[in-house]
Coordinates of C-alpha atoms in Angstrom, one line a residue:
M1 CA -21.2 -13.6 18.9
T2 CA -18.2 -11.7 20.3
L3 CA -17.3 -8.0 18.4
V4 CA -14.1 -6.2 19.1
D5 CA -16.0 -2.6 20.6
P6 CA -14.3 0.5 19.4
A7 CA -14.8 2.5 22.6
G8 CA -15.0 5.9 21.4
T9 CA -15.6 6.8 17.8
T10 CA -14.2 10.1 16.3
P11 CA -13.6 11.6 12.5
H12 CA -11.7 9.8 10.5
V13 CA -12.4 9.7 6.7
A14 CA -10.9 12.5 5.0
S15 CA -12.5 15.4 4.2
A16 CA -14.4 15.8 0.9
D17 CA -13.1 20.2 0.7
S18 CA -9.2 18.3 1.0
I19 CA -9.9 16.2 -1.7
D20 CA -10.9 18.7 -3.6
R21 CA -8.7 21.7 -4.0
L22 CA -5.8 19.2 -4.0
E23 CA -7.3 18.0 -6.9
A24 CA -7.7 21.6 -8.2
L25 CA -4.8 22.7 -7.8
F26 CA -3.5 20.3 -9.9
G27 CA -5.7 21.6 -12.8
D28 CA -6.4 20.0 -15.7
A29 CA -3.8 17.5 -16.6
G30 CA -4.4 17.5 -20.2
A31 CA -3.8 21.8 -20.6
A32 CA -0.1 21.7 -22.9
D33 CA 0.1 25.4 -19.8
N34 CA -0.8 23.5 -16.5
P35 CA 3.0 23.6 -14.8
V36 CA 1.6 20.1 -13.5
G37 CA 0.2 18.7 -15.8
R38 CA 1.2 15.6 -18.1
D39 CA 3.8 17.6 -21.1
A40 CA 5.2 18.8 -17.6
V41 CA 5.5 15.3 -15.8
L42 CA 7.4 13.8 -18.8
A43 CA 9.9 16.4 -19.6
A44 CA 10.7 16.1 -15.7
D45 CA 10.9 12.5 -15.7
A46 CA 12.8 12.2 -19.2
Q47 CA 14.8 14.5 -17.8
G48 CA 15.4 11.7 -14.3
S49 CA 14.2 14.9 -12.1
M50 CA 11.6 15.4 -9.5
L51 CA 8.8 18.3 -10.9
S52 CA 9.9 21.1 -9.2
A53 CA 6.2 23.1 -9.8
G54 CA 4.8 19.9 -8.5
E55 CA 6.6 19.8 -4.6
D56 CA 5.8 23.8 -4.6
L57 CA 1.6 22.7 -5.3
L58 CA 2.3 19.7 -2.5
D59 CA 4.2 22.5 0.3
A60 CA 1.2 25.1 -1.0
F61 CA -0.7 22.4 0.1
Q62 CA 0.9 21.4 3.4
L63 CA 1.2 18.2 2.5
N64 CA 3.4 17.6 5.4
A65 CA 0.5 17.9 7.7
H66 CA -0.7 14.3 6.9
F67 CA 1.9 12.4 7.9
V68 CA 1.8 13.9 11.6
P69 CA -0.8 12.9 14.1
Q70 CA -3.2 15.4 14.8
A71 CA -2.5 14.7 18.6
L72 CA 1.0 16.5 17.7
G73 CA -0.6 19.3 15.7
G74 CA -0.9 17.6 12.1
R75 CA -4.0 15.6 10.8
F76 CA -3.5 12.6 9.7
T77 CA -5.5 10.1 11.4
G78 CA -5.0 6.6 10.0
P79 CA -4.0 5.3 7.1
E80 CA -8.4 5.3 4.8
E81 CA -7.2 9.5 5.1
L82 CA -3.6 9.4 4.7
I83 CA -4.9 6.5 1.5
E84 CA -7.4 8.9 0.1
V85 CA -4.6 12.1 0.0
M86 CA -2.1 10.9 -1.5
R87 CA -4.1 8.4 -3.9
A88 CA -4.9 11.9 -5.8
V89 CA -0.8 12.9 -5.8
Y90 CA -0.6 8.9 -7.6
R91 CA -3.0 10.2 -9.9
R92 CA -0.4 12.1 -11.3
D93 CA 3.3 11.8 -10.5
P94 CA 3.9 8.5 -8.5
C95 CA 7.3 10.3 -8.4
L96 CA 5.6 13.1 -6.5
G97 CA 3.9 10.8 -4.3
L98 CA 6.4 8.6 -3.4
G99 CA 9.4 11.2 -3.8
Y100 CA 8.2 14.2 -1.5
G101 CA 6.2 12.5 0.3
M102 CA 5.9 8.5 1.5
G103 CA 9.9 8.2 2.1
S104 CA 9.5 10.8 4.8
F105 CA 6.2 9.1 6.5
M106 CA 7.7 5.7 6.0
A107 CA 10.2 7.0 8.7
A108 CA 8.4 9.2 10.9
V109 CA 5.7 6.8 11.8
N110 CA 9.3 4.3 13.8
V111 CA 8.9 7.8 15.5
W112 CA 5.3 7.4 16.5
T113 CA 5.7 4.4 17.4
S114 CA 7.9 4.4 19.6
G115 CA 9.7 7.6 19.8
N116 CA 9.5 9.4 23.2
T117 CA 7.9 12.6 23.4
E118 CA 10.8 15.3 23.3
Q119 CA 11.2 13.0 19.0
R120 CA 7.8 12.6 18.9
T121 CA 8.1 16.8 19.2
W122 CA 11.1 17.8 17.2
L123 CA 9.8 15.6 14.0
A124 CA 6.4 16.9 14.3
D125 CA 7.7 20.7 13.9
H126 CA 10.5 19.4 11.6
L127 CA 7.2 18.5 9.1
L128 CA 5.1 21.2 10.0
A129 CA 7.7 23.3 8.9
G130 CA 8.1 21.2 5.5
G131 CA 10.8 19.7 6.0
R132 CA 11.7 15.7 4.6
V133 CA 13.0 12.9 6.6
A134 CA 15.0 9.5 5.0
C135 CA 14.1 6.2 6.0
G136 CA 17.3 3.9 5.3
Y137 CA 16.3 0.4 5.8
H138 CA 17.5 -1.6 3.4
E139 CA 21.1 -2.2 2.4
L140 CA 21.7 -3.9 -1.0
A141 CA 24.0 -6.5 0.6
H142 CA 21.1 -7.8 2.9
G143 CA 17.0 -6.6 0.9
N144 CA 14.7 -7.1 3.4
D145 CA 16.1 -9.3 5.7
F146 CA 17.2 -6.1 8.0
A147 CA 17.9 -8.6 11.2
R148 CA 21.4 -8.9 8.9
A149 CA 21.9 -5.0 8.5
E150 CA 25.3 -4.2 9.5
L151 CA 25.6 -0.6 9.3
T152 CA 26.7 -0.1 13.1
A153 CA 25.7 2.1 15.6
L154 CA 28.1 0.8 19.2
P155 CA 29.7 3.1 21.9
G156 CA 32.8 4.9 21.0
P157 CA 35.5 5.1 23.5
D158 CA 34.1 8.6 25.3
G159 CA 30.3 6.5 25.8
R160 CA 28.8 8.5 22.6
L161 CA 27.6 6.1 19.5
R162 CA 29.8 6.1 16.6
V163 CA 28.0 5.0 13.7
N164 CA 29.7 2.5 10.4
G165 CA 28.5 1.5 7.3
R166 CA 26.2 2.6 4.7
K167 CA 22.8 2.9 3.3
E168 CA 21.9 2.5 -0.4
V169 CA 19.4 3.1 -2.3
V170 CA 17.4 6.3 0.0
A171 CA 14.3 7.8 -1.0
N172 CA 15.5 12.1 -0.5
L173 CA 19.1 11.7 1.4
D174 CA 20.9 14.7 0.3
R175 CA 18.1 17.0 1.1
A176 CA 15.9 15.0 4.3
G177 CA 16.7 17.2 7.3
A178 CA 16.6 14.0 9.5
M179 CA 16.6 10.5 9.3
V180 CA 16.1 7.5 10.9
L181 CA 18.5 4.5 10.3
F182 CA 18.3 1.4 10.8
A183 CA 21.2 0.3 12.6
R184 CA 23.6 -2.5 14.8
T185 CA 23.2 -1.6 18.7
D186 CA 24.7 -5.2 19.8
T187 CA 27.4 -7.1 18.6
T188 CA 25.7 -10.5 19.5
S189 CA 22.7 -12.5 17.6
G190 CA 19.6 -12.2 18.2
S191 CA 16.4 -9.8 17.3
R192 CA 17.1 -7.4 19.9
S193 CA 20.2 -6.5 18.3
H194 CA 19.5 -3.4 16.1
S195 CA 17.8 -0.3 17.2
Q196 CA 16.2 3.0 15.5
L197 CA 17.9 6.3 15.3
L198 CA 16.8 9.5 14.8
L199 CA 20.0 12.1 14.1
E200 CA 19.1 15.7 12.7
S201 CA 21.7 15.9 9.1
D202 CA 23.1 19.1 9.5
Q203 CA 23.7 18.1 13.6
L204 CA 26.6 14.9 11.5
S205 CA 29.6 15.6 11.1
P206 CA 30.7 16.1 8.1
S207 CA 34.2 14.8 8.2
T208 CA 32.4 11.3 9.1
I209 CA 30.5 11.1 6.2
T210 CA 30.4 10.1 2.6
R211 CA 27.0 10.9 -0.5
L212 CA 26.6 7.3 -3.1
P213 CA 25.7 8.8 -6.4
R214 CA 22.5 8.1 -7.7
F215 CA 21.4 4.8 -7.8
G216 CA 20.1 4.0 -12.0
T217 CA 16.7 1.9 -11.6
V218 CA 14.2 1.5 -14.3
G219 CA 10.9 3.0 -12.6
M220 CA 10.4 6.6 -10.6
R221 CA 13.3 7.9 -12.4
G222 CA 13.0 10.9 -10.7
V223 CA 13.2 10.6 -6.5
P224 CA 16.3 11.4 -5.7
L225 CA 17.4 7.7 -4.6
G226 CA 20.7 8.2 -3.3
G227 CA 22.9 7.0 -0.4
I228 CA 25.5 7.8 2.6
E229 CA 28.6 5.7 4.0
F230 CA 29.3 6.6 7.7
T231 CA 33.2 6.4 9.0
D232 CA 33.7 6.9 13.3
C233 CA 30.4 9.1 12.7
P234 CA 29.5 10.0 16.7
V235 CA 25.6 10.3 17.5
P236 CA 24.1 13.0 19.8
T237 CA 23.1 11.0 22.8
G238 CA 19.3 10.2 22.6
A239 CA 19.4 9.2 19.4
V240 CA 18.3 5.7 19.5
V241 CA 14.0 5.5 19.5
G242 CA 12.1 3.0 22.2
T243 CA 14.3 0.7 23.3
P244 CA 17.3 -0.2 22.9
G245 CA 18.0 -3.2 21.0
H246 CA 13.7 -3.3 20.1
G247 CA 13.8 -2.1 16.4
L248 CA 13.1 -4.5 14.4
E249 CA 9.8 -4.4 16.9
T250 CA 9.1 -1.0 15.7
A251 CA 9.4 -1.8 12.5
Q252 CA 7.4 -5.2 12.5
R253 CA 5.0 -2.6 13.8
S254 CA 5.1 0.6 11.1
F255 CA 5.5 -2.0 8.9
Q256 CA 1.3 -2.6 9.9
L257 CA 0.6 0.9 8.5
T258 CA 2.7 1.7 5.5
R259 CA 1.7 -1.6 3.8
I260 CA -1.7 -0.7 3.7
A261 CA -1.3 2.4 2.9
L262 CA 2.0 2.2 0.6
P263 CA -0.3 -0.7 -1.9
G264 CA -3.6 2.5 -1.3
M265 CA -1.8 4.8 -2.9
T266 CA -0.4 2.9 -5.9
V267 CA -4.0 2.5 -6.9
G268 CA -4.3 6.0 -8.1
L269 CA -0.8 5.2 -10.9
L270 CA -3.5 2.0 -11.7
D271 CA -6.3 4.6 -12.6
T272 CA -4.1 6.6 -14.4
A273 CA -2.9 3.9 -16.3
L274 CA -7.1 2.7 -17.3
R275 CA -7.9 6.1 -17.9
T276 CA -4.6 6.6 -20.2
A277 CA -5.3 3.4 -22.5
L278 CA -9.2 3.6 -22.2
R279 CA -8.0 7.4 -24.2
G280 CA -6.0 5.4 -26.3
A281 CA -8.4 2.4 -27.1
L282 CA -11.2 4.8 -28.0
G283 CA -9.1 6.8 -30.2
R284 CA -7.4 4.7 -31.6
R285 CA -8.0 3.3 -35.2
L286 CA -8.0 -0.7 -36.0
Y287 CA -10.2 -3.0 -38.4
G288 CA -12.5 -0.6 -39.7
G289 CA -13.9 1.1 -35.9
T290 CA -11.4 1.8 -32.9
V291 CA -9.5 -0.4 -30.6
A292 CA -12.1 0.2 -27.8
D293 CA -15.5 -1.2 -30.5
L294 CA -13.4 -4.8 -30.0
F295 CA -15.1 -7.3 -27.3
L296 CA -11.1 -8.3 -26.5
S297 CA -10.5 -5.0 -25.6
R298 CA -13.7 -4.1 -23.9
T299 CA -13.5 -7.1 -21.5
V300 CA -9.5 -6.1 -20.7
L301 CA -11.0 -3.0 -20.7
A302 CA -13.5 -4.3 -17.6
E303 CA -11.0 -6.7 -16.2
A304 CA -8.7 -4.4 -15.0
F305 CA -11.0 -2.3 -13.4
A306 CA -12.4 -5.6 -11.5
D307 CA -9.0 -5.3 -10.4
L308 CA -9.0 -1.9 -8.8
L309 CA -12.0 -2.6 -7.5
L310 CA -10.8 -4.8 -5.7
A311 CA -7.6 -3.8 -4.7
D312 CA -9.4 -1.0 -3.5
A313 CA -12.1 -3.2 -1.7
F314 CA -9.3 -5.4 0.2
I315 CA -7.3 -1.8 0.6
T316 CA -10.0 0.1 2.4
V317 CA -10.7 -3.1 5.0
A318 CA -7.4 -3.6 6.4
A319 CA -7.1 0.2 6.7
R320 CA -9.7 0.4 8.7
A321 CA -9.0 -2.9 10.8
A322 CA -5.9 -1.3 12.2
H323 CA -7.9 0.9 14.4
T324 CA -11.4 -1.8 15.3
A325 CA -8.4 -4.6 15.2
P326 CA -5.1 -3.3 15.8
A327 CA -4.2 -6.6 16.5
Q328 CA -4.3 -8.6 13.7
S329 CA -3.2 -5.5 12.0
S330 CA -0.2 -7.5 11.3
V331 CA -2.2 -10.5 9.0
Y332 CA -4.0 -7.8 7.1
A333 CA -0.6 -5.2 6.3
S334 CA 1.8 -8.3 5.1
A335 CA -1.9 -9.8 3.1
V336 CA -2.5 -6.9 1.0
K337 CA 1.5 -6.1 0.5
L338 CA 1.2 -9.7 -0.4
L339 CA -1.6 -9.4 -2.6
V340 CA -2.0 -6.3 -4.2
P341 CA 1.1 -4.7 -6.2
A342 CA 1.5 -7.8 -8.1
L343 CA -2.9 -7.7 -9.2
L344 CA -1.3 -3.8 -9.9
M345 CA 1.8 -4.7 -12.1
A346 CA -0.6 -6.7 -13.6
A347 CA -3.3 -5.3 -14.5
V348 CA -1.5 -2.2 -16.0
H349 CA 1.4 -5.0 -18.1
R350 CA -2.3 -6.2 -18.9
L351 CA -3.4 -2.7 -20.7
S352 CA 0.1 -2.6 -22.0
E353 CA -1.3 -4.9 -24.9
L354 CA -4.2 -1.9 -26.1
L355 CA -1.3 -0.5 -26.9
G356 CA 0.2 -3.1 -29.7
S357 CA 3.0 -3.0 -31.3
Q358 CA 2.7 1.4 -31.1
F359 CA 3.7 0.7 -27.5
Y360 CA 7.4 1.8 -27.8
L361 CA 6.5 4.6 -29.9
R362 CA 6.7 8.3 -28.1
S363 CA 3.4 9.5 -29.0
G364 CA 0.2 10.1 -28.0
E365 CA -0.9 8.2 -24.9
Q366 CA 2.2 5.6 -24.8
P367 CA 4.8 8.0 -23.3
L368 CA 2.5 8.5 -20.3
F369 CA 1.7 4.9 -20.6
Q370 CA 5.1 3.7 -20.4
K371 CA 6.3 6.0 -17.4
L372 CA 4.0 4.3 -15.0
Q373 CA 4.4 0.7 -16.2
R374 CA 7.8 1.6 -15.0
D375 CA 7.0 3.1 -12.0
V376 CA 4.7 0.6 -10.6
L377 CA 7.8 -1.7 -10.5
P378 CA 9.2 -0.8 -6.8
S379 CA 5.2 -1.1 -6.2
A380 CA 6.0 -4.7 -5.4
F381 CA 9.6 -4.9 -3.9
G382 CA 9.9 -1.2 -2.5
H383 CA 9.8 -1.3 1.4
A384 CA 8.9 -4.6 1.5
S385 CA 9.1 -7.9 -1.0
R386 CA 6.4 -11.0 -1.6
V387 CA 8.6 -13.2 0.3
S388 CA 9.3 -11.0 3.3
C389 CA 5.9 -11.2 3.1
Q390 CA 4.4 -14.1 3.5
S391 CA 7.6 -15.0 6.0
A392 CA 5.5 -13.1 8.6
L393 CA 2.7 -14.5 7.4
L394 CA 3.5 -18.2 7.0
P395 CA 4.1 -19.4 11.3
Q396 CA 0.9 -17.7 12.2
L397 CA -0.9 -20.0 10.3
P398 CA -1.4 -23.1 12.4
L399 CA -1.3 -20.9 15.5
T400 CA -4.9 -19.1 13.0
A401 CA -6.2 -22.3 12.5
R402 CA -6.7 -23.9 16.0
R403 CA -7.9 -20.5 17.3
T404 CA -10.0 -19.3 14.8
W405 CA -10.6 -20.9 11.5
N406 CA -11.0 -24.5 13.7
V407 CA -13.5 -23.1 16.1
D408 CA -17.3 -22.7 16.7
D409 CA -17.7 -19.2 17.4
G410 CA -15.1 -15.7 18.0
P411 CA -14.3 -12.0 17.0
V412 CA -15.4 -10.7 14.2
L413 CA -15.2 -7.3 13.1
P414 CA -17.6 -4.5 14.0
A415 CA -20.0 -4.2 11.0
T416 CA -18.2 -0.5 10.9
T417 CA -14.7 -1.7 9.7
F418 CA -17.2 -2.3 6.6
R419 CA -18.5 1.3 7.0
P420 CA -16.0 4.1 4.1
G421 CA -17.1 7.3 6.4
Q422 CA -18.6 6.1 8.9
P423 CA -16.6 7.2 12.7
L424 CA -14.1 4.8 14.1
P425 CA -11.0 4.7 17.0
P426 CA -8.5 6.3 16.5
L427 CA -5.7 5.0 16.0
D428 CA -4.0 3.1 18.4
F429 CA 0.1 3.1 17.8
G430 CA 0.8 1.4 21.1
A431 CA -1.5 -1.8 20.2
L432 CA -0.1 -2.2 17.1
A433 CA 1.1 -6.0 17.5
I434 CA 3.6 -7.8 16.7
T435 CA 1.4 -11.2 15.7
A436 CA -1.9 -11.6 15.9
G437 CA -1.8 -13.8 18.6
G438 CA -4.1 -16.5 16.1
R439 CA -7.0 -14.5 15.8
D440 CA -8.4 -13.6 12.2
P441 CA -11.4 -11.4 12.7
L442 CA -11.7 -10.6 9.4
S443 CA -12.1 -14.3 8.5
R444 CA -14.5 -15.2 11.4
S445 CA -16.2 -12.4 9.8
L446 CA -17.0 -14.4 6.3
L447 CA -17.7 -17.9 7.9
Q448 CA -19.9 -16.2 9.9
S449 CA -21.6 -14.7 6.8
A450 CA -21.6 -17.6 5.1
D451 CA -22.9 -19.8 7.7
Q452 CA -25.9 -17.4 8.6
G453 CA -26.7 -16.7 4.5
T454 CA -27.0 -13.7 3.3
G455 CA -30.9 -14.7 2.2
E456 CA -30.1 -11.6 -0.8
D457 CA -28.2 -12.7 -4.2
A458 CA -27.9 -16.2 -4.8
A459 CA -25.0 -15.5 -6.7
I460 CA -23.1 -13.6 -3.9
A461 CA -24.4 -16.9 -1.3
A462 CA -22.3 -19.2 -3.2
Q463 CA -19.8 -17.3 -3.7
A464 CA -19.9 -16.4 -0.3
S465 CA -20.1 -20.6 0.4
E466 CA -17.2 -21.7 -1.5
C467 CA -14.9 -18.9 0.0
A468 CA -15.9 -20.7 3.7
A469 CA -15.3 -23.7 2.0
E470 CA -11.8 -22.5 1.1
V471 CA -10.8 -21.2 4.7
R472 CA -11.5 -24.9 6.0
A473 CA -9.9 -26.6 3.4
L474 CA -7.0 -23.9 4.9
S475 CA -7.1 -24.8 7.5
D476 CA -6.6 -28.4 7.5
A477 CA -3.6 -27.6 5.4
A478 CA -1.9 -24.6 7.9
R479 CA -2.6 -27.5 10.9
S480 CA -0.7 -29.9 8.8
L481 CA 2.8 -27.9 8.0
R482 CA 5.2 -29.3 10.6
P483 CA 7.8 -26.4 12.6
D484 CA 10.1 -26.7 10.4
Q485 CA 7.9 -26.3 7.4
L486 CA 7.0 -22.2 8.6
G487 CA 10.2 -20.8 8.6
P488 CA 13.0 -19.4 5.7
S489 CA 13.7 -22.9 4.5
A490 CA 9.8 -23.6 3.8
P491 CA 8.8 -25.6 0.6
P492 CA 7.1 -23.9 -1.8
H493 CA 4.1 -25.2 -0.8
A494 CA 4.2 -23.9 2.4
F495 CA 4.2 -20.5 0.9
D496 CA 1.5 -20.8 -1.5
L497 CA -0.9 -21.1 1.8
T498 CA -0.3 -18.1 2.6
T499 CA -1.6 -16.5 -0.6
R500 CA -4.3 -18.6 0.0
W501 CA -4.9 -16.8 3.0
A502 CA -4.1 -12.9 1.5
A503 CA -6.8 -14.3 -1.4
V504 CA -9.4 -15.7 1.8
L505 CA -8.5 -12.0 3.7
A506 CA -9.3 -9.8 0.3
A507 CA -12.5 -11.8 -0.5
A508 CA -13.7 -11.3 2.7
A509 CA -13.5 -7.8 2.2
C510 CA -15.4 -7.7 -0.5
L511 CA -18.5 -9.4 0.3
G512 CA -18.2 -7.5 3.9
L513 CA -18.5 -4.3 2.2
W514 CA -21.4 -5.7 0.4
R515 CA -23.1 -6.9 3.0
E516 CA -22.5 -3.2 5.4
R517 CA -23.3 -1.3 2.0
P518 CA -25.3 1.3 2.5
S519 CA -29.3 0.8 3.0
D520 CA -30.2 3.2 0.2
G521 CA -29.3 1.2 -2.8
R522 CA -27.1 3.8 -5.2
G523 CA -24.0 4.3 -6.2
A524 CA -22.2 1.7 -8.5
G525 CA -21.8 -0.4 -5.4
A526 CA -25.1 -1.3 -4.6
D527 CA -25.0 -3.4 -7.8
P528 CA -23.8 -7.3 -7.0
T529 CA -21.9 -7.2 -9.7
W530 CA -18.6 -5.1 -9.0
V531 CA -18.0 -7.7 -5.8
L532 CA -18.7 -11.1 -8.0
A533 CA -15.8 -9.4 -11.0
A534 CA -14.1 -8.7 -8.4
L535 CA -14.8 -12.1 -7.2
H536 CA -13.5 -13.9 -10.6
R537 CA -10.5 -11.5 -10.8
L538 CA -9.0 -12.2 -7.7
G539 CA -9.6 -16.4 -8.3
A540 CA -7.8 -15.5 -11.9
H541 CA -5.4 -14.2 -10.0
T542 CA -4.1 -16.4 -7.6
G543 CA -4.5 -19.3 -10.0
R544 CA -8.0 -20.7 -9.4
H545 CA -8.9 -20.6 -13.0
H546 CA -8.1 -18.6 -16.1
D547 CA -11.1 -17.8 -17.8
P548 CA -11.7 -14.5 -18.2
L549 CA -14.4 -12.1 -17.8
P550 CA -17.8 -13.5 -18.6
E551 CA -19.6 -11.0 -20.6
A552 CA -22.5 -10.2 -18.5
L553 CA -20.1 -8.8 -15.6
S554 CA -18.0 -7.2 -18.2
G555 CA -20.7 -5.8 -20.2
F556 CA -21.5 -3.6 -17.2
L557 CA -18.6 -2.9 -16.3
Y558 CA -17.9 -0.7 -19.2
T559 CA -20.5 0.6 -19.7
E560 CA -19.3 1.8 -16.0
L561 CA -15.7 2.5 -16.9
L562 CA -17.1 5.2 -19.8
R563 CA -19.1 6.9 -17.2
R564 CA -17.0 7.8 -14.7
H565 CA -13.9 8.3 -17.8
D566 CA -16.7 10.8 -19.5
T567 CA -17.8 12.5 -16.1
G568 CA -14.7 13.0 -14.9
L569 CA -14.6 10.8 -11.8
T570 CA -11.7 8.4 -10.9
F571 CA -12.7 4.4 -11.0
D572 CA -12.1 3.1 -7.2
H573 CA -15.1 2.9 -4.3
A574 CA -15.4 6.6 -4.2
C575 CA -15.6 7.2 -7.6
R576 CA -14.6 11.3 -7.0
P577 CA -14.2 14.3 -9.5
T578 CA -10.6 14.4 -10.8
G579 CA -8.9 16.5 -13.5
A580 CA -6.5 13.1 -14.0

């Protein structure tokens, strides 16, 4: 057995005190006089504006410090810490999460990854002073196909770069003091034709810029999503982030953090959607009892709870693997973004069925749930679509089959990867690789544990063996792919293999967390029921079966769901106190 050795560990997870302080600042979400409570959130949504009191609160909390690495004076130590803090924000208002913070982090991580000392220092100071950064990747004509981006930054007569073109649907563009733009810096074709630019907004000539109006959206109504058009806009010398022409590589490395972080934060949205649906089911009378008295309703609620635990488990392991196996993070980040947003959307949609014929009303729990159902939609395509994640995974399948799945031994993840809260190696931005080189220590960990046998719970051991068999079947299918089946024009069955790979990795995360669970046997996570339920739901989401959660599993989860609801605890594995 070869271990990925985490030399030199450091405390990593956000302190409970910090998150408790944030929850205390938010206060009781149900209090009518709370300026950041549910009523205020809904009022801001109706007006299509950001919740100003919420932004003031996050200013006071200094949320921006969580986007800046500790080495530059901030609090950012890795994606797990950031997810924990931002999940508390998403539980209250997803618009605050995206509009206040996540947009800035998506831009800044490119600078942390590839920027020079001057750029990193300037941006850190800007964020720590409360400034915002806009992230200008997308163009409506090309979506996630960044290699076709048309915004150019080419040398003018004086040798300075001049920007021409437009970017659309960019969060906070009109109120950001800085922006990171993805632009073509070479007219030749190929992967080295684009760069990223770090620009100070007030240093740009106003006469060369046209601000575009906000683009209408179904969800995230309050987030200011503007656009900008440049006409021969000169930019300062030294604006390029990293090596000119390496913008795509920088983006691919930064995605390894943001593709894990954004779905991880959105789990907070499902937490509130589940809490809202449960309140509605407990309070609505039907057939001589409440909606929650019906067996079908309890099953729906329990399945959504299992979905949340499944998503949280996968995200937690992927976030920690960015420290313990950064060279493989490209696979785990793409797999998370491929699987988790679709799971979250499906769970929220299923919960909407509990509201029944009253779903369209603007009273009771319905208005908040309607907002959450709209707000969850961008999680599936914002920043990276499902197909773009599949396209990132597909070319890596055959090599992974040869180097990881078709060998008798290989690297596995260190046990600390599966032990949330334990110290991790410092996050090394430079170690994030474009591809995983055919190594997949997460699935290798699954194969090893299945071969050795857990010797503890027979049902979990059977599930581990079944998952190991799926890895071997996936290996056979991957090795049969031809070179012409590994690109964007690949047939559907080839893309389906990437979904199977993501499912294997999610299962490996659940089984790894169970295998390395705390030895004191305390807490709901010490019971195998959550693992069995999560794996059952994984099979349903990936089409392996269409069976409802067995009664023994759903009954246990529903009881635990009620306990957490009644005691004001979050529904994820952290099980923290919340006022949401």
